[in-house]
Short mmCIF file of C-alpha atoms in Angstrom, two decimals:
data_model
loop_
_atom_site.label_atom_id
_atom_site.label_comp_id
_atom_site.label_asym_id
_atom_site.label_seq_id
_atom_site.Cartn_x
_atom_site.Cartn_y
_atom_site.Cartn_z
CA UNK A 473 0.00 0.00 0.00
CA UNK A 474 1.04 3.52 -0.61
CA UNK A 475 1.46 5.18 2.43
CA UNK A 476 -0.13 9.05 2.05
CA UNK A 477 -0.19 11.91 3.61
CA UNK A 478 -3.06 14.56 3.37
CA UNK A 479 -1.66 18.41 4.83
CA UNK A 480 -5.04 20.53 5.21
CA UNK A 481 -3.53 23.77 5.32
CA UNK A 482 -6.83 26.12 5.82
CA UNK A 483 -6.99 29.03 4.41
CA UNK A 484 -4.04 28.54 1.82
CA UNK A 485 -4.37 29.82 -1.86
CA UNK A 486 -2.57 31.36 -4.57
CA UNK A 487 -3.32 34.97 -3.02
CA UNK A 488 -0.96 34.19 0.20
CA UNK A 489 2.09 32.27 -1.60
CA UNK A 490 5.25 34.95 -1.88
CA UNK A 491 8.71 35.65 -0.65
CA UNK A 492 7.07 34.58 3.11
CA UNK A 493 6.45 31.16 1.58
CA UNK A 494 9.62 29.79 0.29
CA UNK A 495 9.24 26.30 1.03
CA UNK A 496 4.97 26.39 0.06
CA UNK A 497 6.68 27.81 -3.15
CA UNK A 498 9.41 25.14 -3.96
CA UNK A 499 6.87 22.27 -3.01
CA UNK A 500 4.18 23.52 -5.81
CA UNK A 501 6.95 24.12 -8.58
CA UNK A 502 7.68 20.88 -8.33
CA UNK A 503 4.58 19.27 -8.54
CA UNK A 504 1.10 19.39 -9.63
CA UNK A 505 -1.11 22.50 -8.64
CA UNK A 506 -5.21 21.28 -9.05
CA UNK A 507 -7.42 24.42 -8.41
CA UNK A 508 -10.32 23.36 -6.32
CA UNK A 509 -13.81 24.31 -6.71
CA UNK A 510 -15.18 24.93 -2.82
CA UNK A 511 -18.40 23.46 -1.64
CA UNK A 512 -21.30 25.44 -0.51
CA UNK A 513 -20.55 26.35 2.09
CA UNK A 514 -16.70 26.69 1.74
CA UNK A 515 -16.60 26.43 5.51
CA UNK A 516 -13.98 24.18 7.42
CA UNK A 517 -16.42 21.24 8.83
CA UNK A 518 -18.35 21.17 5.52
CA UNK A 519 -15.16 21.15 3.53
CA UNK A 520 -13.73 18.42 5.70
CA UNK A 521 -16.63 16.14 5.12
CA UNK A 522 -16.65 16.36 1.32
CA UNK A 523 -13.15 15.31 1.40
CA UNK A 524 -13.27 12.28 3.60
CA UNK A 525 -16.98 11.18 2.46
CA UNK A 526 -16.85 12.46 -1.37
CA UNK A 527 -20.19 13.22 -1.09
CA UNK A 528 -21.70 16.69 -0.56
CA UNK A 529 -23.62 18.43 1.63
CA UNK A 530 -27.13 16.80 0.44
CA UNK A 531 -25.78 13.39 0.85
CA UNK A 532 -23.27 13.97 4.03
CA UNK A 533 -25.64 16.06 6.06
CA UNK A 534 -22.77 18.86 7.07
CA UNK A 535 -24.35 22.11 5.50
CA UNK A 536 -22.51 24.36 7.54
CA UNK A 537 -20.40 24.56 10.89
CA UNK A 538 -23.32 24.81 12.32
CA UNK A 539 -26.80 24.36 11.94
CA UNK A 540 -30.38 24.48 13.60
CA UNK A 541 -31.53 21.13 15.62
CA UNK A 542 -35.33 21.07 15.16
CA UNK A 543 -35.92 18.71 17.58
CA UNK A 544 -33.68 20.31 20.15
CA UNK A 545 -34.80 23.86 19.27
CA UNK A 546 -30.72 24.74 19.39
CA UNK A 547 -28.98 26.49 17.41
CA UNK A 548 -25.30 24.21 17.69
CA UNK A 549 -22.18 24.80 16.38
CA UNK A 550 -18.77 23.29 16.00
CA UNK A 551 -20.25 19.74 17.64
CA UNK A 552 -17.68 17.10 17.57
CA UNK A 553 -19.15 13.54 17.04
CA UNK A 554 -18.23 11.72 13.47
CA UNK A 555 -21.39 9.69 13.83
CA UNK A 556 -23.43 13.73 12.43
CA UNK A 557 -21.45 12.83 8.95
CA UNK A 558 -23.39 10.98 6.93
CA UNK A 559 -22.38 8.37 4.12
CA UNK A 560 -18.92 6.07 3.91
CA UNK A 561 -15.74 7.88 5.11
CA UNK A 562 -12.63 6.78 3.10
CA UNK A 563 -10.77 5.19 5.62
CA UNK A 564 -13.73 2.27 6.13
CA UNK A 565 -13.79 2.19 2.20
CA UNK A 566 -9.69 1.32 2.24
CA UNK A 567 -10.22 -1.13 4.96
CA UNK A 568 -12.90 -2.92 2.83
CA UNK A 569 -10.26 -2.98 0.03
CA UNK A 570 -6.94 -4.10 2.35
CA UNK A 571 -7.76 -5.16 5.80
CA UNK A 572 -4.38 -3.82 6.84
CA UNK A 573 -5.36 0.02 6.24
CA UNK A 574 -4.87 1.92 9.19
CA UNK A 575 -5.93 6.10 9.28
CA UNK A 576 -4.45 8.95 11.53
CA UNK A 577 -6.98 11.55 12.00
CA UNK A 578 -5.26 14.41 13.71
CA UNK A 579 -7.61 17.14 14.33
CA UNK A 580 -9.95 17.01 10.76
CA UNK A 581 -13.26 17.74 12.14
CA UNK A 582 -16.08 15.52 13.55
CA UNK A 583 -13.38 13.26 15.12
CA UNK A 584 -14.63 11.79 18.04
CA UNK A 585 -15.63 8.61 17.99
CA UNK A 586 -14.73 8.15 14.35
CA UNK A 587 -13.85 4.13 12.73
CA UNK A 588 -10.88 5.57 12.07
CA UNK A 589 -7.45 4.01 13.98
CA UNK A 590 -5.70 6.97 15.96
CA UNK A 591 -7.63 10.10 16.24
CA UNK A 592 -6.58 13.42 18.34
CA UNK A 593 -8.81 16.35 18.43
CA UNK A 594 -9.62 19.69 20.47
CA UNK A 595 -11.76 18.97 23.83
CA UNK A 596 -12.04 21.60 26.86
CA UNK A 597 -12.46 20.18 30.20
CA UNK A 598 -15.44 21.87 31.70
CA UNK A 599 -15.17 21.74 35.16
CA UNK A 600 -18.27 21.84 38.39
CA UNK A 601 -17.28 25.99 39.14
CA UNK A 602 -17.31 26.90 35.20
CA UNK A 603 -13.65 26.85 34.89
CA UNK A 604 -12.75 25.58 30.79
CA UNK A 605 -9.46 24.08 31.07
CA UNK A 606 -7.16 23.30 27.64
CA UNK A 607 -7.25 19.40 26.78
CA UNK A 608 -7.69 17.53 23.65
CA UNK A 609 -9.86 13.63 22.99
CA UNK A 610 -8.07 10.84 21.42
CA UNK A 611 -8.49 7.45 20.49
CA UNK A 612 -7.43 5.37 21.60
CA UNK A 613 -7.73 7.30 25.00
CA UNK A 614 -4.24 6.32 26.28
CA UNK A 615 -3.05 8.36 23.56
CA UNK A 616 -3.80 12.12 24.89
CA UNK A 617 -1.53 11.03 27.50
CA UNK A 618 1.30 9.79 26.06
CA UNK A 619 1.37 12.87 23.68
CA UNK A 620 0.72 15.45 26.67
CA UNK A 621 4.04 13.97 28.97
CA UNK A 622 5.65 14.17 25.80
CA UNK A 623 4.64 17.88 23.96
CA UNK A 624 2.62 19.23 26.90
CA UNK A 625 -0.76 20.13 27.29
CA UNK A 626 -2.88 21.03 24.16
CA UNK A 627 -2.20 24.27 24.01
CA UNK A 628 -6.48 25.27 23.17
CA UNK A 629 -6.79 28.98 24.00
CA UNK A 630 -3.57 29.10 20.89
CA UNK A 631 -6.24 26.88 18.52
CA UNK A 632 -9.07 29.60 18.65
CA UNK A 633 -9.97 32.75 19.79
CA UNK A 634 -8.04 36.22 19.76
CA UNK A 635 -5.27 34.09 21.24
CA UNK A 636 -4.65 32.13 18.03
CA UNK A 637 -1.06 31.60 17.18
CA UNK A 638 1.42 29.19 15.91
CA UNK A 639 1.83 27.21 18.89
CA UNK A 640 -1.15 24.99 18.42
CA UNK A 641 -0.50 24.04 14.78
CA UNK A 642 2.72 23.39 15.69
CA UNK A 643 1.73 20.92 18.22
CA UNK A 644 -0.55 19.36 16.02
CA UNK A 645 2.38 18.72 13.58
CA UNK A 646 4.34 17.00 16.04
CA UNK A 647 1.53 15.37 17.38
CA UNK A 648 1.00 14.01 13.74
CA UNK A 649 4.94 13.03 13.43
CA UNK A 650 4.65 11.31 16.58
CA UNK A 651 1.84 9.14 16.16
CA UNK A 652 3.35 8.50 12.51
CA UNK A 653 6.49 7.06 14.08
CA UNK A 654 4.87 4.83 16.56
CA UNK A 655 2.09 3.31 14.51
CA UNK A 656 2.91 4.33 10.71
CA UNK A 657 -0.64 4.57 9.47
CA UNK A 658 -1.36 4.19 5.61
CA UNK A 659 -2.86 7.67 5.63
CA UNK A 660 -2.61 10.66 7.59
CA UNK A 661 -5.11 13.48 7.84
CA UNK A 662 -3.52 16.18 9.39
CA UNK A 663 -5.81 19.80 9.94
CA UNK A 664 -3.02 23.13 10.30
CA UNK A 665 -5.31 26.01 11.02
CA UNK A 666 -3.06 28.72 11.62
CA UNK A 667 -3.78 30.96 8.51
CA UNK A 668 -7.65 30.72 9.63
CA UNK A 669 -7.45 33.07 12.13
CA UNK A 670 -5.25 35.79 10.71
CA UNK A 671 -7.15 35.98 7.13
CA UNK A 672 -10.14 36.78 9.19
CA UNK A 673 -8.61 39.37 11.19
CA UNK A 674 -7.10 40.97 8.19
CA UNK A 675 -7.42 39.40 4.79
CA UNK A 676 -5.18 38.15 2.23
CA UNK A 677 -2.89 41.74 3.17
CA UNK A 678 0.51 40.34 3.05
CA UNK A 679 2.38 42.82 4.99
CA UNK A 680 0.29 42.19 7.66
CA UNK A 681 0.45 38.29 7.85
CA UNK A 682 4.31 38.14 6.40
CA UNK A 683 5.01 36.53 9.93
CA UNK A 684 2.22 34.00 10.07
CA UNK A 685 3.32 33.07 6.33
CA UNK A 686 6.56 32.42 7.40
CA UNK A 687 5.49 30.13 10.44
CA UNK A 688 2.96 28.02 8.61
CA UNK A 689 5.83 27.16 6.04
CA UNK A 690 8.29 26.51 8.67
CA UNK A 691 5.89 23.70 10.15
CA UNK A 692 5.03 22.40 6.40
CA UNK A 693 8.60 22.04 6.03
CA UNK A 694 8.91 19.75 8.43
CA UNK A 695 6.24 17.40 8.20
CA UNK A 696 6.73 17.39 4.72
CA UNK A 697 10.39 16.52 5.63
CA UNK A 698 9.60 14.10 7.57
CA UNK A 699 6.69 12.12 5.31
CA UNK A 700 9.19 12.00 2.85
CA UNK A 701 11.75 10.38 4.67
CA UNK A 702 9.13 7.48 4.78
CA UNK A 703 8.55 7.02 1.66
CA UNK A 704 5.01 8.98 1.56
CA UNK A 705 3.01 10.78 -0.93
CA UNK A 706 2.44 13.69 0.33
CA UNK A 707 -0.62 16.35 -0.60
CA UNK A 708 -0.97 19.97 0.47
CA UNK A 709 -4.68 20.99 0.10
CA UNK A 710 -6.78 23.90 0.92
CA UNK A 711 -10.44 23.94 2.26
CA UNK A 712 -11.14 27.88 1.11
CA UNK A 713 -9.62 31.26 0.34
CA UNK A 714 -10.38 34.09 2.14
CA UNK A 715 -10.94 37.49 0.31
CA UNK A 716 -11.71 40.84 1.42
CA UNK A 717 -14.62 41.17 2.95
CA UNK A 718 -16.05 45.27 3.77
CA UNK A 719 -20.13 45.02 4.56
CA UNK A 720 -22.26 42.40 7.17
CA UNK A 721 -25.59 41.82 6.24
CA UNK A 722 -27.75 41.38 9.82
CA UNK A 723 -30.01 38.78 8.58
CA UNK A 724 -32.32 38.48 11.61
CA UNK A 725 -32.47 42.15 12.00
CA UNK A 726 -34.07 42.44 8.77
CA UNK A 727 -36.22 39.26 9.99
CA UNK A 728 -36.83 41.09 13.31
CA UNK A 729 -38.35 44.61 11.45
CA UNK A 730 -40.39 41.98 9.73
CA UNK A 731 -41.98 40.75 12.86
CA UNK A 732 -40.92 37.04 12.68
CA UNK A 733 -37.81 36.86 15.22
CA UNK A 734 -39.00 36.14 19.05
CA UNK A 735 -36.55 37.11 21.80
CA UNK A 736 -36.36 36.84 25.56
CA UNK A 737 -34.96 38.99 28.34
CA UNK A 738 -32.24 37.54 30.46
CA UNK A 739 -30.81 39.75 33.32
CA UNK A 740 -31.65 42.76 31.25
CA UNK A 741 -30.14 41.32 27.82
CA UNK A 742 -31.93 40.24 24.52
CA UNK A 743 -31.63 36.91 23.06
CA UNK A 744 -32.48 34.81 20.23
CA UNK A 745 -35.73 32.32 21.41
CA UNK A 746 -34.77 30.38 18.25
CA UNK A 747 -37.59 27.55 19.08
CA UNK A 748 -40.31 30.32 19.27
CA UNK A 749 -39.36 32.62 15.95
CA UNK A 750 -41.47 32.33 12.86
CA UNK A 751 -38.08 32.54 11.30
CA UNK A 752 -34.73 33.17 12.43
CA UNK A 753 -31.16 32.89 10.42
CA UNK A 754 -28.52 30.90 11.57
CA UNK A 755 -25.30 32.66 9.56
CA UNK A 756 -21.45 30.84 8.95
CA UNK A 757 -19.54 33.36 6.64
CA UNK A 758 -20.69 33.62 2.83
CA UNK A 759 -24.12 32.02 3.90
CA UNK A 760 -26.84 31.79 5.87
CA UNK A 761 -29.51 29.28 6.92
CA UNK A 762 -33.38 30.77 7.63
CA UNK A 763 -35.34 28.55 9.52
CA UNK A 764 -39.28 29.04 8.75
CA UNK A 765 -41.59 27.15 10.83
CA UNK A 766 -44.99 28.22 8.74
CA UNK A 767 -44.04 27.17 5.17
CA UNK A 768 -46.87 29.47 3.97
CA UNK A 769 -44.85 32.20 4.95
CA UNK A 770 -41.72 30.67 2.90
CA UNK A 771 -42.32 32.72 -0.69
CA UNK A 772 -42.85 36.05 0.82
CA UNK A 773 -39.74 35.91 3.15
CA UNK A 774 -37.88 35.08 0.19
CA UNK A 775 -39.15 37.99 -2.01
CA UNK A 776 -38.79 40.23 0.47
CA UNK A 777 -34.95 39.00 1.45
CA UNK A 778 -34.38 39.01 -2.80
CA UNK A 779 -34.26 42.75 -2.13
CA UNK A 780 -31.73 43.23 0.34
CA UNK A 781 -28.38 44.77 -0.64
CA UNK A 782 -25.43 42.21 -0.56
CA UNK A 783 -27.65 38.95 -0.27
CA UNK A 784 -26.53 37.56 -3.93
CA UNK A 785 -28.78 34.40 -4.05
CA UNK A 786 -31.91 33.59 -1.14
CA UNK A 787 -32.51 29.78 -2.78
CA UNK A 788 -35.79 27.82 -1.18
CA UNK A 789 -35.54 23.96 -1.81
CA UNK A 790 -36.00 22.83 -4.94
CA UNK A 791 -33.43 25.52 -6.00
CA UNK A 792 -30.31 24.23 -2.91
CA UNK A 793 -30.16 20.99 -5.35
CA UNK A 794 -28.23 22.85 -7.49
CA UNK A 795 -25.78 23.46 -4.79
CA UNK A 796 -26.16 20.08 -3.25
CA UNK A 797 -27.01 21.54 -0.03
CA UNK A 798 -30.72 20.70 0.38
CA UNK A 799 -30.68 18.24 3.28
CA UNK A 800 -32.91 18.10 6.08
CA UNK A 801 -30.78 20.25 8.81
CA UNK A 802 -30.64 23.21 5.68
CA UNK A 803 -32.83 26.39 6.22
CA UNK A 804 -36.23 26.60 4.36
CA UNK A 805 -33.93 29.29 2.77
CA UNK A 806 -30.35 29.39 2.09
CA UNK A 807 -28.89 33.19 1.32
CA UNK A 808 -25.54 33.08 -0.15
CA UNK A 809 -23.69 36.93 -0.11
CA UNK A 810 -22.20 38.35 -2.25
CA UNK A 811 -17.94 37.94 -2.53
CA UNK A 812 -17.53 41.44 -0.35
CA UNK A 813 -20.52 40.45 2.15
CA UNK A 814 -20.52 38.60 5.23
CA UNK A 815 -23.94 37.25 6.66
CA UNK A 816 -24.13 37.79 10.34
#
């Protein structure tokens, strides 16, 4: 079998590579560059699940990083069990093929309690007094342990948040080298978010990210130096680019002035009663989700959202199967923005 290595470096595109990316730069002149058409939505958790599943949104039931549970009445994002992603992943369609396929899975999303071998991804201890503590899950659950005494605690508050930094992705690559040497899966699927955080704080403005650049092709370097020393193919991908991006659109604001959003007072504050609104959006970047419990009410919230500035598509239904998002957990309505929009 060939061993393989998959590198999901978020965030990476054309846009970013420069003088801060030597080694990015070397890599792609001497092999094959593929341009990749993003799913809808080109969101990380979406993304991921096309790629291990090969199926899209309407088939693997991820339409967004988030979505609305009906029968919950939740809003819930960024959940973590593999069991939500629906259809064959590719690591039980290897095994099927050669019994002796094994799969790393370090940090690609929906990873708990995934078929696949080893598995390490982000998981807060919340403790009794409300105290969230940095930790990560694995599988097999000895394995958190042995990589903690070794490369100390996950560091989380570095993963997301204002915090973000280079010290969690380059955890996560030794984490990945680690693992590698001790149980040498087939195929490794290692997640590097670093560039994630910095392309939403200021675009793709190169003077301002030169230093992230330069640390995200360090820690390529050496994984890449490593896989190779193995005897691995190795494959650099992208989920999404990230452009500039200069107007929000406040979805259920517009819902609210139409009378359909409910809200509730808590200790003086407003908030979304998501279970009681006639309609309500649920927004992730370039789209968002609008929940519509009357489905009379469906053709006249979409003509009158049709009109806003900066909402580039509102599709009911029968028009998401053209994006292969219509699914059960999709809106009634999906609104796509335009390129220089954000839906919030």
């Amino acid at each position: 079998m060939q061993k393989t290595v998959v590198i999901d470096i978020v965030g990476l595109s054309q846009s970013v590579l420069c003088e801060h990316t030597p080694f990015l730069n070397q890599f792609i002149a001497s092999r094959q560059l593929s341009h990749i058409k993003p799913v809808l939505p080109a969101v990380t958790t979406t993304s991921q699940s096309c790629y291990v599943t090969g199926k899209y949104p309407n088939e693997n039931g991820i339409v967004g990083n988030g979505w609305y549970d009906r029968e919950d009445a939740e809003v819930k994002f960024w959940k973590q069990s593999n069991h939500l992603v629906q259809g064959e992943k590719i690591w039980d369609a290897a095994k099927k093929a050669n019994p002796n396929f094994t799969c790393a899975k370090m940090f690609w999303w929906y990873n708990m309690y995934s078929s696949a071998d080893y598995s390490v991804t982000p998981r807060p201890q919340y403790h009794a007094d409300g105290v969230k503590a940095p930790d990560c899950y694995s599988y097999p659950a000895s394995l958190r342990d042995e990589l903690q005494a070794e490369l100390g605690t996950f560091p989380l508050f570095s993963f997301w948040g204002p915090n973000a930094n280079i010290k969690s992705t380059k955890w996560i690559a030794d984490a990945s080298i680690w693992v590698d040497k001790k149980y040498n899966p087939t195929l490794n699927l290692i997640y590097l978010p670093h560039l994630d955080y910095c392309l939403q704080k200021f675009g793709p403005d190169l003077p301002k990210i030169a230093k992230e650049l330069q640390e995200i092709d360090e820690v390529v370097k050496d994984l890449v130096t490593h896989f190779e020393s193995t005897g691995a193919k190795v494959i650099l991908l992208s989920e999404y680019g990230i452009n500039e991006v200069n107007q929000p659109i406040y979805i259920n604001r517009i819902l609210r002035e139409k009378g359909l959003i409910s809200i509730r007072i808590e200790q003086g504050l407003e908030l979304l009663d998501a279970g009681a609104s006639a309609a309500f959006a649920t927004a992730d970047h370039q789209i968002a989700h609008v929940y519509i419990q009357d489905s009379n009410k469906i053709a006249a919230i979409k003509a009158d959202l049709e009109k806003v500035p900066g909402i580039a598509k509102v599709l009911n239904k029968e028009e998401q199967k053209s994006y292969h998002i219509d699914h059960a957990r999709s809106g009634e309505l999906v609104l796509i923005a335009e390129p220089d929009r954000k839906s919030v």
